[in-house]
XYZ file of C-alpha atoms in Angstrom:
318
model
C 0.000 0.000 0.000
C 1.224 3.503 -0.915
C 0.274 6.642 0.991
C 0.199 10.265 -0.202
C -0.332 13.383 1.944
C -2.729 15.951 0.522
C -3.237 19.597 1.555
C -6.514 20.458 3.238
C -6.964 23.656 1.240
C -8.329 23.029 -2.235
C -8.757 19.297 -1.702
C -12.319 19.494 -3.066
C -11.051 20.539 -6.495
C -8.386 17.835 -6.406
C -10.873 15.098 -5.544
C -13.655 16.457 -7.776
C -17.413 16.196 -7.375
C -18.230 12.923 -5.592
C -14.498 12.069 -5.846
C -14.758 11.796 -9.637
C -11.099 12.790 -10.113
C -9.942 9.997 -7.816
C -12.131 7.559 -9.735
C -10.486 8.786 -12.930
C -7.030 7.988 -11.532
C -8.258 4.595 -10.329
C -9.482 3.755 -13.806
C -6.332 5.049 -15.523
C -3.863 3.172 -13.302
C -6.004 0.177 -12.214
C -5.727 0.988 -8.499
C -7.998 1.745 -5.528
C -7.666 5.101 -3.732
C -9.092 5.681 -0.279
C -9.022 8.732 1.971
C -7.735 8.701 5.554
C -7.849 12.227 6.948
C -5.079 14.210 5.264
C -3.720 11.088 3.574
C -4.716 8.955 0.631
C -3.920 5.266 0.433
C -3.324 3.642 -2.948
C -3.790 -0.100 -3.427
C -2.879 -2.013 -6.566
C 0.073 -3.432 -8.436
C 3.357 -1.647 -7.884
C 3.559 -0.001 -11.317
C 0.021 1.410 -11.192
C 0.325 2.544 -7.573
C 3.607 4.297 -8.348
C 2.087 6.212 -11.256
C -0.982 7.186 -9.221
C 1.264 8.390 -6.393
C 3.369 10.469 -8.789
C 0.250 12.015 -10.280
C -1.158 12.962 -6.870
C 2.182 14.238 -5.561
C 2.694 16.475 -8.586
C -0.867 17.782 -8.481
C -0.654 18.581 -4.762
C 2.694 20.327 -5.345
C 1.013 22.517 -7.944
C -1.760 23.319 -5.475
C 0.773 24.389 -2.867
C 2.197 26.810 -5.448
C -1.250 28.374 -5.846
C -2.355 26.500 -8.968
C -6.065 25.668 -9.119
C -6.316 22.001 -10.066
C -9.365 20.872 -12.007
C -10.643 17.684 -13.633
C -8.804 18.547 -16.849
C -5.485 18.643 -14.987
C -6.141 15.231 -13.421
C -6.957 13.744 -16.835
C -3.849 15.371 -18.260
C -1.648 14.021 -15.443
C -3.009 10.512 -15.970
C -2.489 10.716 -19.733
C 1.047 12.106 -19.525
C 2.269 9.716 -16.847
C 0.741 6.747 -18.664
C 2.892 7.675 -21.652
C 6.034 8.643 -19.708
C 6.442 7.808 -16.020
C 9.124 10.488 -15.658
C 6.920 13.358 -16.856
C 7.187 16.554 -14.814
C 3.694 18.001 -14.913
C 4.795 21.453 -13.723
C 7.327 21.782 -16.556
C 4.701 20.696 -19.069
C 2.139 23.238 -17.846
C 4.610 26.128 -17.620
C 5.979 25.442 -21.101
C 2.526 25.240 -22.661
C 0.837 28.106 -20.799
C -0.437 31.114 -22.745
C -0.252 34.388 -20.837
C -3.130 36.465 -22.118
C -4.030 39.561 -20.113
C -5.442 38.727 -16.680
C -5.296 34.950 -17.198
C -2.729 32.268 -17.751
C -4.404 29.730 -20.022
C -3.135 26.163 -19.762
C -3.942 23.362 -22.244
C -5.901 20.618 -20.486
C -5.036 17.779 -22.862
C -2.229 16.682 -25.156
C -4.418 17.555 -28.133
C -4.893 21.105 -26.832
C -1.148 21.492 -26.340
C -0.407 20.319 -29.885
C -3.075 22.707 -31.161
C -1.296 25.662 -29.528
C 2.046 24.454 -30.884
C 0.556 24.267 -34.382
C -0.805 27.805 -34.084
C 2.645 29.029 -33.127
C 4.418 27.183 -35.939
C 1.916 27.540 -38.815
C 0.262 30.508 -40.501
C -3.038 28.656 -40.918
C -4.569 26.067 -38.581
C -7.931 24.275 -38.648
C -9.298 23.205 -35.250
C -12.150 20.710 -35.667
C -14.170 19.154 -32.881
C -17.238 19.186 -30.640
C -18.386 21.865 -28.225
C -16.351 22.413 -25.085
C -12.992 21.205 -26.409
C -11.399 24.647 -26.130
C -10.714 25.133 -29.822
C -12.087 28.706 -29.936
C -11.072 29.797 -26.432
C -7.461 28.684 -26.899
C -7.303 30.427 -30.268
C -8.603 33.688 -28.766
C -6.137 33.385 -25.868
C -3.251 32.889 -28.290
C -4.459 35.772 -30.443
C -4.554 38.146 -27.470
C -1.086 37.025 -26.381
C 0.215 37.839 -29.874
C -1.501 41.239 -29.798
C -0.267 42.196 -26.324
C 3.273 41.115 -27.275
C 3.028 43.249 -30.449
C 3.566 40.231 -32.697
C 0.477 41.330 -34.667
C -1.136 44.767 -34.881
C -4.762 43.623 -34.639
C -7.033 40.673 -33.911
C -10.034 39.918 -36.109
C -12.706 37.516 -34.850
C -15.338 36.510 -37.378
C -18.350 34.205 -37.461
C -21.043 33.441 -40.017
C -24.408 34.938 -38.984
C -26.426 31.724 -39.225
C -29.273 30.784 -36.886
C -28.668 27.536 -34.975
C -31.884 25.870 -36.069
C -34.181 28.451 -34.475
C -36.072 31.247 -36.184
C -35.110 34.383 -34.319
C -37.365 36.694 -36.281
C -36.842 40.430 -36.648
C -34.055 41.876 -34.530
C -34.266 45.600 -33.698
C -31.399 48.076 -33.867
C -28.688 49.021 -36.335
C -26.630 46.510 -38.312
C -24.073 45.923 -35.545
C -26.820 45.353 -32.979
C -28.507 42.853 -35.294
C -25.391 40.698 -35.696
C -24.052 41.005 -32.114
C -26.089 38.015 -30.816
C -24.279 35.754 -33.278
C -20.895 37.065 -32.101
C -21.562 37.010 -28.349
C -19.434 33.873 -27.627
C -16.377 35.695 -28.991
C -17.051 38.706 -26.766
C -17.420 36.339 -23.803
C -13.963 34.864 -24.443
C -12.395 38.333 -24.718
C -13.886 39.588 -21.453
C -12.838 36.407 -19.691
C -9.228 36.873 -20.796
C -8.828 40.651 -20.383
C -10.087 43.354 -18.072
C -13.237 45.042 -19.400
C -11.533 48.448 -19.738
C -8.603 46.915 -21.638
C -10.937 45.250 -24.129
C -12.853 48.499 -24.641
C -9.626 50.431 -25.317
C -8.510 47.849 -27.855
C -11.881 48.104 -29.590
C -11.620 51.915 -29.663
C -8.177 51.684 -31.278
C -9.492 49.141 -33.820
C -6.960 46.607 -32.550
C -9.785 44.131 -31.969
C -12.597 43.637 -34.439
C -15.512 41.233 -34.035
C -17.638 40.924 -37.154
C -19.654 38.573 -39.373
C -17.672 36.867 -42.116
C -19.631 38.830 -44.721
C -17.814 41.983 -43.516
C -14.474 40.515 -44.688
C -15.247 40.743 -48.407
C -12.900 42.969 -50.416
C -10.373 43.393 -47.595
C -6.725 42.362 -47.198
C -5.975 41.275 -43.639
C -2.282 41.994 -43.054
C -0.298 41.811 -39.794
C -3.366 40.329 -38.097
C -4.434 37.300 -36.115
C -7.666 36.135 -37.736
C -10.050 33.621 -36.147
C -12.919 32.187 -38.172
C -15.264 30.617 -35.632
C -18.260 28.304 -36.254
C -16.806 27.756 -39.714
C -19.037 24.727 -40.344
C -21.746 27.284 -41.118
C -19.826 29.009 -43.888
C -20.715 28.345 -47.503
C -18.107 27.304 -50.042
C -17.975 30.860 -51.354
C -17.585 32.393 -47.894
C -14.787 30.029 -46.902
C -12.810 30.649 -50.074
C -13.386 34.403 -49.744
C -12.212 34.690 -46.149
C -9.176 32.418 -46.563
C -7.977 34.444 -49.533
C -8.160 37.701 -47.530
C -4.953 36.796 -45.695
C -2.076 39.216 -46.160
C 1.593 39.346 -45.072
C 2.390 38.830 -41.386
C -0.960 37.237 -40.561
C -2.080 34.057 -38.848
C -5.436 32.365 -39.386
C -7.212 29.866 -37.138
C -10.408 28.262 -38.442
C -12.590 26.479 -35.878
C -15.752 24.455 -36.250
C -17.799 21.393 -35.395
C -18.783 19.457 -38.506
C -21.467 17.555 -36.558
C -23.447 20.775 -35.940
C -24.040 22.355 -39.344
C -26.926 24.849 -39.408
C -26.891 25.715 -43.107
C -30.122 25.300 -45.096
C -30.716 21.833 -46.501
C -28.774 21.260 -49.690
C -25.990 23.761 -48.931
C -22.467 22.373 -48.663
C -20.455 23.401 -45.594
C -17.434 25.441 -46.597
C -15.493 23.908 -43.709
C -16.217 20.301 -44.693
C -15.186 21.068 -48.251
C -12.045 22.950 -47.172
C -10.829 19.964 -45.140
C -10.705 17.941 -48.353
C -9.512 20.695 -50.685
C -6.676 21.903 -48.436
C -5.551 18.624 -46.858
C -2.404 18.455 -48.990
C -1.437 22.126 -48.907
C 1.957 22.699 -47.305
C 1.905 25.148 -44.388
C -1.658 24.395 -43.252
C -2.138 22.327 -40.081
C -5.183 20.396 -38.903
C -6.094 19.434 -35.341
C -9.048 17.157 -34.561
C -10.567 17.163 -31.069
C -12.854 14.595 -29.455
C -14.730 14.048 -26.199
C -11.466 13.456 -24.285
C -10.575 17.121 -24.836
C -13.816 18.489 -23.354
C -13.161 20.934 -20.501
C -16.768 21.767 -19.646
C -19.007 19.833 -17.239
C -18.169 16.101 -17.106
C -21.589 15.312 -18.599
C -20.593 17.025 -21.862
C -18.135 14.188 -22.551
C -20.873 11.626 -22.002
C -23.323 13.557 -24.181
C -20.853 13.744 -27.071
C -20.053 10.019 -26.813
C -23.764 9.181 -26.698
C -24.500 11.161 -29.861
C -21.526 9.586 -31.663
C -22.735 6.109 -30.691
C -26.269 6.966 -31.803
C -25.165 7.856 -35.305
C -22.662 10.716 -35.351
C -19.518 10.374 -37.372
C -16.076 11.134 -35.972
C -13.772 12.968 -38.417
C -10.721 11.022 -39.624
C -7.293 11.802 -38.187
C -4.840 13.673 -40.402
């Protein structure tokens, strides 16, 4: 039997709701973990118990340094240590972290880390996967880091203005007010990453622009970090138009979920088509996410798996 001491402060986040994080480690390393006051006992074969102990020791060390451990970190620790028993979780997190305004954003899975690495090393990246996998949030965080470090002069966030299956009817107000509801998730990410006043100043200086994809026509987007979100709802013409707007010194990240296309029946998704058309183009990277990358409520993983089993189709790896 192996024992590990755990700090009292923050132990709820380490254990998770109804000890779900401990159950995750049990499943990953084929062990049993039981609590005894400020200690945890680990029962199982020596190899599994050793890995579970290393995971818990590294996670508690991070907590003592002020890091807020969540379910994503526990999954990440289990994944990394299963691959390499000598992994130093702290080094991994510090190397991969994106410092964006008031937050330090850390990838919660190997896929998320590789996604950030691809964004840094390629001028165009496609991030494809279900809701909650961090594909848009990580892209916005990286974009703001580039802007604040003066690696680009502006950030452009664009989405197609397509209703998600509902009929919203007439929306009052001027043109910007009419399209703002479609763009709200991008605003939410910005305000989560930066102080409200900082975001407002960047908007006033035109260093951040949030707009429908239709507003990109006829422009050349130079020295910019461009994010095309919800790209599964672009048409073929829109996708080709926006991708050919890219000018010198720019990066482009295209995100979307090809299982949630809201285009009218008979219309081809510009994203689905682009994945085939551009698959062999040098300099373009593709990253596919799945339910293991979900960082929202634990039920989201189960929901995604249930829909895939019911009839959804997982995109092929590239």
